[in-house]
PDB file of C-alpha atoms and ligand atoms in Angstrom:
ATOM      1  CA  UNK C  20    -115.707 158.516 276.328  1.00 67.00           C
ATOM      2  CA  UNK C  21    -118.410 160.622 275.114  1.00 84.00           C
ATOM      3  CA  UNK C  22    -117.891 160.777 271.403  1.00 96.00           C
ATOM      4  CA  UNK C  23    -120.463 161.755 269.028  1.00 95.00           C
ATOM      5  CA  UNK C  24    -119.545 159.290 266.372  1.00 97.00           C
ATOM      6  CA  UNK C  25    -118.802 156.647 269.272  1.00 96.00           C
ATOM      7  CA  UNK C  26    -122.114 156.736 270.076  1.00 95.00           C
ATOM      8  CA  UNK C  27    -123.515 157.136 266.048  1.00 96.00           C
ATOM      9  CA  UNK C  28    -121.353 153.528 265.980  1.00 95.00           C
ATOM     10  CA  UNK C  29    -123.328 152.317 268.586  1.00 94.00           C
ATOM     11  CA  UNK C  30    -126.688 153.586 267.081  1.00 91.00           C
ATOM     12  CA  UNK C  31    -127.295 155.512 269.975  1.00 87.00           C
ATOM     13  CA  UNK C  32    -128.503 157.933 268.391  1.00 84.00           C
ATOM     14  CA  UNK C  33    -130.759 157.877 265.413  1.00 83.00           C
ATOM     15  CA  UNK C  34    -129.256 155.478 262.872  1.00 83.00           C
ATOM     16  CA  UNK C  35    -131.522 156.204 259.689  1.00 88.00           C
ATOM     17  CA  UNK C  36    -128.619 158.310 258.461  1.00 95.00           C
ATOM     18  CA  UNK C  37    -126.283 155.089 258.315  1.00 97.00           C
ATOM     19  CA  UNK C  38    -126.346 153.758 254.854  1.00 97.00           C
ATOM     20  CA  UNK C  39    -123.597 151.095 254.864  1.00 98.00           C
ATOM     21  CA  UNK C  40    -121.604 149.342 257.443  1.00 97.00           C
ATOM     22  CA  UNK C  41    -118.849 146.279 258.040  1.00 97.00           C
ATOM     23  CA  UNK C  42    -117.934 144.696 261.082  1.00 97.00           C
ATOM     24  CA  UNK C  43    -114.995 147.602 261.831  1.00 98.00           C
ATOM     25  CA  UNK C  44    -116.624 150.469 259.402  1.00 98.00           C
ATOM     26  CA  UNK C  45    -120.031 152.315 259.144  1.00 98.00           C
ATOM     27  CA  UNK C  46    -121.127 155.239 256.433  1.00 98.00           C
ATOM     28  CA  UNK C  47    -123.416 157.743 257.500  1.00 97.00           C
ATOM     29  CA  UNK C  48    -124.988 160.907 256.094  1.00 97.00           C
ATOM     30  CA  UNK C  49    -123.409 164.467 257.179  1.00 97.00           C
ATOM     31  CA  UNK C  50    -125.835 166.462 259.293  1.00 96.00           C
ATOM     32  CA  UNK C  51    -125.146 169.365 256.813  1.00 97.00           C
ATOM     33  CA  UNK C  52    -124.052 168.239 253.418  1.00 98.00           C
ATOM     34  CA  UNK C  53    -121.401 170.444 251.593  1.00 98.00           C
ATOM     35  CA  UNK C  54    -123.844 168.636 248.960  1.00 98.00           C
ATOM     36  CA  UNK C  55    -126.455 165.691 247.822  1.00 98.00           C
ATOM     37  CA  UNK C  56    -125.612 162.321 249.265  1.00 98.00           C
ATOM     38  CA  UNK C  57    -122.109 163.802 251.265  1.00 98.00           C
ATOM     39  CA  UNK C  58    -121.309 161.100 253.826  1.00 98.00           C
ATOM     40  CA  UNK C  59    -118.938 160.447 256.102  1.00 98.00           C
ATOM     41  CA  UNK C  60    -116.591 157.114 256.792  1.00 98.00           C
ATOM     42  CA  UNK C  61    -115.725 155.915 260.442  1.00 98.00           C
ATOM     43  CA  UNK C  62    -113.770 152.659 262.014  1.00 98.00           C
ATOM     44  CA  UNK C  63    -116.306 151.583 264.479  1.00 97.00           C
ATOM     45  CA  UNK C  64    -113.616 152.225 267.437  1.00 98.00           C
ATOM     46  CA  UNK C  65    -112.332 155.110 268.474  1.00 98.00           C
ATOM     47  CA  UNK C  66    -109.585 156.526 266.418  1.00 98.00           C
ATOM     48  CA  UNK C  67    -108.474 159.978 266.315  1.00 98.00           C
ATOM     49  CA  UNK C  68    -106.816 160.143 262.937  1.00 98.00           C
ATOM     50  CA  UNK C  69    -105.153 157.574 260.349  1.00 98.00           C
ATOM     51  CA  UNK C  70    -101.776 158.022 262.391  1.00 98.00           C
ATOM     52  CA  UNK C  71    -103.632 156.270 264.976  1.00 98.00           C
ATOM     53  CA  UNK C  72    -105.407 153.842 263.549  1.00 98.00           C
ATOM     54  CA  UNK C  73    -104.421 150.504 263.548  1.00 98.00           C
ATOM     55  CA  UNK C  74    -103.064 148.366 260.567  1.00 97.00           C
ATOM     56  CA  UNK C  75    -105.830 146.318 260.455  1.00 97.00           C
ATOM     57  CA  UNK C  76    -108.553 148.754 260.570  1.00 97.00           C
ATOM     58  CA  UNK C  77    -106.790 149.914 257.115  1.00 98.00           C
ATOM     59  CA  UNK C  78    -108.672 147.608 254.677  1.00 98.00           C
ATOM     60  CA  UNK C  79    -112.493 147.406 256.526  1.00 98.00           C
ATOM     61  CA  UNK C  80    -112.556 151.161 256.710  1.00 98.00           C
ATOM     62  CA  UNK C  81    -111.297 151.995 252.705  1.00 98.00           C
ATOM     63  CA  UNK C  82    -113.285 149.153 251.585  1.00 98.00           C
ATOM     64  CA  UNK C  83    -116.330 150.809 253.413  1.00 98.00           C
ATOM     65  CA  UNK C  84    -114.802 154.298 251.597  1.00 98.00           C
ATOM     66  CA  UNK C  85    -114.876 152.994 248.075  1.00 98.00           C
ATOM     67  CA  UNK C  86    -118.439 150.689 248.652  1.00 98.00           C
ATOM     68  CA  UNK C  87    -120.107 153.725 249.399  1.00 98.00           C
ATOM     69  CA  UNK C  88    -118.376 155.787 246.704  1.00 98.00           C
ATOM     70  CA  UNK C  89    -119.566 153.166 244.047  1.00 98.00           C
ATOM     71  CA  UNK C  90    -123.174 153.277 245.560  1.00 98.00           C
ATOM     72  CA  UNK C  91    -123.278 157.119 245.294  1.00 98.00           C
ATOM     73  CA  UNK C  92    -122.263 156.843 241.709  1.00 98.00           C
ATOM     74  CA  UNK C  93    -124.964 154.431 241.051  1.00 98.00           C
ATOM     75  CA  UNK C  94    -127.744 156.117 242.303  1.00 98.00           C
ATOM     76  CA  UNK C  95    -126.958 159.843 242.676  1.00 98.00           C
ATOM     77  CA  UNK C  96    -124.799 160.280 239.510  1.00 98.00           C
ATOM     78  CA  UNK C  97    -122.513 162.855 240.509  1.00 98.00           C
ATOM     79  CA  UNK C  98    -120.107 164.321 238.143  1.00 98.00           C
ATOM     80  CA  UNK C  99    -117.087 163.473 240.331  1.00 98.00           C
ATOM     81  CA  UNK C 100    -116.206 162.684 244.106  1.00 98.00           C
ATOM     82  CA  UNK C 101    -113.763 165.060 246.506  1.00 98.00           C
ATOM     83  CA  UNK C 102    -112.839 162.377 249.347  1.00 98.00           C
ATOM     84  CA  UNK C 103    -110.707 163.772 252.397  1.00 98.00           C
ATOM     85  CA  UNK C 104    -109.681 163.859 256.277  1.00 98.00           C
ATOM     86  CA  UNK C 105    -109.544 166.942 257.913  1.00 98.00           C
ATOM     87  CA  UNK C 106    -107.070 165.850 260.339  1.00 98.00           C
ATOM     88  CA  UNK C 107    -106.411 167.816 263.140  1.00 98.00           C
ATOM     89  CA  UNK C 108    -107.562 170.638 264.775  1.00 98.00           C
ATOM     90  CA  UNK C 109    -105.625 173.750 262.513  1.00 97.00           C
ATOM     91  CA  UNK C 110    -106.619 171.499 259.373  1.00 97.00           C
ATOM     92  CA  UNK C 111    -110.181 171.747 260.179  1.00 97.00           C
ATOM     93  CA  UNK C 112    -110.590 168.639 262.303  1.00 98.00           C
ATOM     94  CA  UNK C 113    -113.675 169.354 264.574  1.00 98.00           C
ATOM     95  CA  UNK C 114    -114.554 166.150 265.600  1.00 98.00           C
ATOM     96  CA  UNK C 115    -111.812 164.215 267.013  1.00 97.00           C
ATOM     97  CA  UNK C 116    -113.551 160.149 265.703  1.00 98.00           C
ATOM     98  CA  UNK C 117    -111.372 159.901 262.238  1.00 98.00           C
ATOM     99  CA  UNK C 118    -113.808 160.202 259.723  1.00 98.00           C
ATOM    100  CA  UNK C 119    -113.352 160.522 256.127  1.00 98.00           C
ATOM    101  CA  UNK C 120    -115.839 162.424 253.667  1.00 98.00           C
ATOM    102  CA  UNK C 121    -117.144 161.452 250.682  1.00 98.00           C
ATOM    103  CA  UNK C 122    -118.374 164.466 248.922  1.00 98.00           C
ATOM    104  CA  UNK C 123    -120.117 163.603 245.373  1.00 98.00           C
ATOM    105  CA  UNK C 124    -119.181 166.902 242.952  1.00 98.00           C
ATOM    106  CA  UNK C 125    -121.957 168.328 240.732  1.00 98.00           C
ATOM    107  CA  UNK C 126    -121.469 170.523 237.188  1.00 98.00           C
ATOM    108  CA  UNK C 127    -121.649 174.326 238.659  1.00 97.00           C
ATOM    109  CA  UNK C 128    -121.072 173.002 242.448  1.00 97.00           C
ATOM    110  CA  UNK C 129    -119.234 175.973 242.512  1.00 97.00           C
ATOM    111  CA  UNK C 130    -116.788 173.821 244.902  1.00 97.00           C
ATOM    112  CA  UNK C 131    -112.679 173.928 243.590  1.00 97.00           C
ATOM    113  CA  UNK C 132    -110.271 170.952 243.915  1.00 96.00           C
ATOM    114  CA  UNK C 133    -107.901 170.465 247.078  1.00 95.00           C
ATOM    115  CA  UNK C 134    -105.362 171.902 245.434  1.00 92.00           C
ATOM    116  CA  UNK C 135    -107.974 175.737 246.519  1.00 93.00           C
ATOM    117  CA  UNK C 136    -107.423 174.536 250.115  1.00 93.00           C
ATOM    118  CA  UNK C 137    -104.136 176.492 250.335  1.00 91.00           C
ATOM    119  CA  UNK C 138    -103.007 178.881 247.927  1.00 85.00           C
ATOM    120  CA  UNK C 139     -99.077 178.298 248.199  1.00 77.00           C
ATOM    121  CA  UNK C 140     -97.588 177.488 245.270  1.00 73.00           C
ATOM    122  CA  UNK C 141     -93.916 178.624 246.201  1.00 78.00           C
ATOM    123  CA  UNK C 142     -90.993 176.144 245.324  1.00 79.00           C
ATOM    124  CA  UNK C 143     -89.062 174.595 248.141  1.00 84.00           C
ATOM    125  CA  UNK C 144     -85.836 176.876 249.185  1.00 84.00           C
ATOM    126  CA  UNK C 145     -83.810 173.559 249.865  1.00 86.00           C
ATOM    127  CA  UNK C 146     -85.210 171.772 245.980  1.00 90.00           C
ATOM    128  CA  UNK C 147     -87.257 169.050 245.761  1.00 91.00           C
ATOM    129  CA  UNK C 148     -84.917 166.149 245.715  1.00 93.00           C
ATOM    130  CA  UNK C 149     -83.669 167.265 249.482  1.00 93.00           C
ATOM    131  CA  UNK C 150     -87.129 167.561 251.082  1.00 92.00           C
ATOM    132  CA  UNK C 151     -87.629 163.959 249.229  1.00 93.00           C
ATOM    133  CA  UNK C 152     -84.837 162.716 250.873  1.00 94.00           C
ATOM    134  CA  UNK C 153     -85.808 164.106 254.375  1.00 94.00           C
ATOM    135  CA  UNK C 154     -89.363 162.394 254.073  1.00 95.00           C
ATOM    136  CA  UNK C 155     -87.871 159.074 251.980  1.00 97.00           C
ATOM    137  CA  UNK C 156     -88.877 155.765 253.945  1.00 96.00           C
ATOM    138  CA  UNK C 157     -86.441 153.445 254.058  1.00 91.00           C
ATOM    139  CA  UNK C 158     -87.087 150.101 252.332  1.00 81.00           C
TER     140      UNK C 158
HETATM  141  P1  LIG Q   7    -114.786 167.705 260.484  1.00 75.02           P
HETATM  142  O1  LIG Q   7    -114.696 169.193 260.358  1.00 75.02           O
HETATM  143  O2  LIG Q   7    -114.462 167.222 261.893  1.00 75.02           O
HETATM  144  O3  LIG Q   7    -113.944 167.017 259.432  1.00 75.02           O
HETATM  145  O4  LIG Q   7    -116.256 167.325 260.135  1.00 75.02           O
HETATM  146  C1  LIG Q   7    -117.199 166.864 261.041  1.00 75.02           C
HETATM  147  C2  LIG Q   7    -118.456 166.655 260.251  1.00 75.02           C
HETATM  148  O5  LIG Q   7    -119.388 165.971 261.080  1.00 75.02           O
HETATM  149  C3  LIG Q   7    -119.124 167.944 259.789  1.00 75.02           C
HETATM  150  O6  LIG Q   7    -119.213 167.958 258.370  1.00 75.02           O
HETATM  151  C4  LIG Q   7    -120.478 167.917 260.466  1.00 75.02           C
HETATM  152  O7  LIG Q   7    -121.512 168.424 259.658  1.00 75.02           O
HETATM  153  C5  LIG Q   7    -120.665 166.436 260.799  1.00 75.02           C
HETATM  154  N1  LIG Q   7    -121.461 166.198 261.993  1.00 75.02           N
HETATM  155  C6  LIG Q   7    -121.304 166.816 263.193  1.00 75.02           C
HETATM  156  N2  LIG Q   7    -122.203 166.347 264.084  1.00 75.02           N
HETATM  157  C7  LIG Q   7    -122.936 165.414 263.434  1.00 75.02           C
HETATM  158  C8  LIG Q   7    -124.033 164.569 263.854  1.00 75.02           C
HETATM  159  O8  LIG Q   7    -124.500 164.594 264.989  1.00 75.02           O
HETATM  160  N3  LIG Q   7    -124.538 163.729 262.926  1.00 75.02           N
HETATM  161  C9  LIG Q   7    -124.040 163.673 261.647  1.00 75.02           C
HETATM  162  N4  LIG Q   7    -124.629 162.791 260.814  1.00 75.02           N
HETATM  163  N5  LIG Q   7    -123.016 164.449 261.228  1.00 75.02           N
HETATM  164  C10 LIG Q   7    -122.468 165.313 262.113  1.00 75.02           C
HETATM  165 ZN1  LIG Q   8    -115.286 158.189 268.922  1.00 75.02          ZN
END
């Protein structure tokens, strides 16, 4: 498969943007940063998206999430940290290797919170409590 962020994985291509891996995870800078030190999070194998992704790919890849948050903290100071998948193609997903960004915030970023993604604040028709109990996993 030709992937792009197969082949960052394997370091085929230049790998002086990758600033922390694990055996199943790597961290690697965004080609254009939304802003300073924005990186992006990837399981080593392929994986379209977290539906995909297998159980034990969980803990390597949001251990390799929060390292690289702390070490952006440390040494970039941001004011704050938006962290997200696009998943999917209508939600933005252009590269199908799941990847998730890190995106350190700065004062007067100018950037909003998810909540500015979409701008529909209607209540459910059918309340709350029945859309809970359509989505409820059982125990
Ligand atoms: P998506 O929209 O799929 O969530 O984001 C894909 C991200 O990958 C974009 O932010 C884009 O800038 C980044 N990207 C695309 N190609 C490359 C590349 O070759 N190298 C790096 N480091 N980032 C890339
Ligand atoms: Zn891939």
């Amino acid at each position: 498969m030709d992937c792009l962020f197969c082949k960052i994985a394997r370091k085929g291509l230049p790998s002086d943007v990758i600033v922390y891996e694990n055996d199943a995870a790597m961290a690697f800078l965004d080609i254009h940063p939304l802003s300073l030190g924005h990186t992006l999070v990837i399981p080593k194998i392929h994986y379209e998206n977290i539906i995909t992704l297998k159980e034990d790919e969980i803990t390597p890849l949001f251990s390799a999430v929060k390292k690289i948050t702390e070490q952006l903290m440390k040494v970039l100071s941001p004011h704050g940290f938006t962290i997200g998948i696009n998943h999917g193609k209508d939600a933005g997903q252009v590269v199908d290797h799941l990847h998730i960004h890190v995106i350190p915030r700065y004062l007067g970023d100018g950037g909003r919170s998810i909540h500015s993604i979409i701008q529909n604040s209607s209540p459910y028709e059918e309340g709350l409590h029945n859309i809970a109990k359509k989505i409820r996993i059982s125990q």
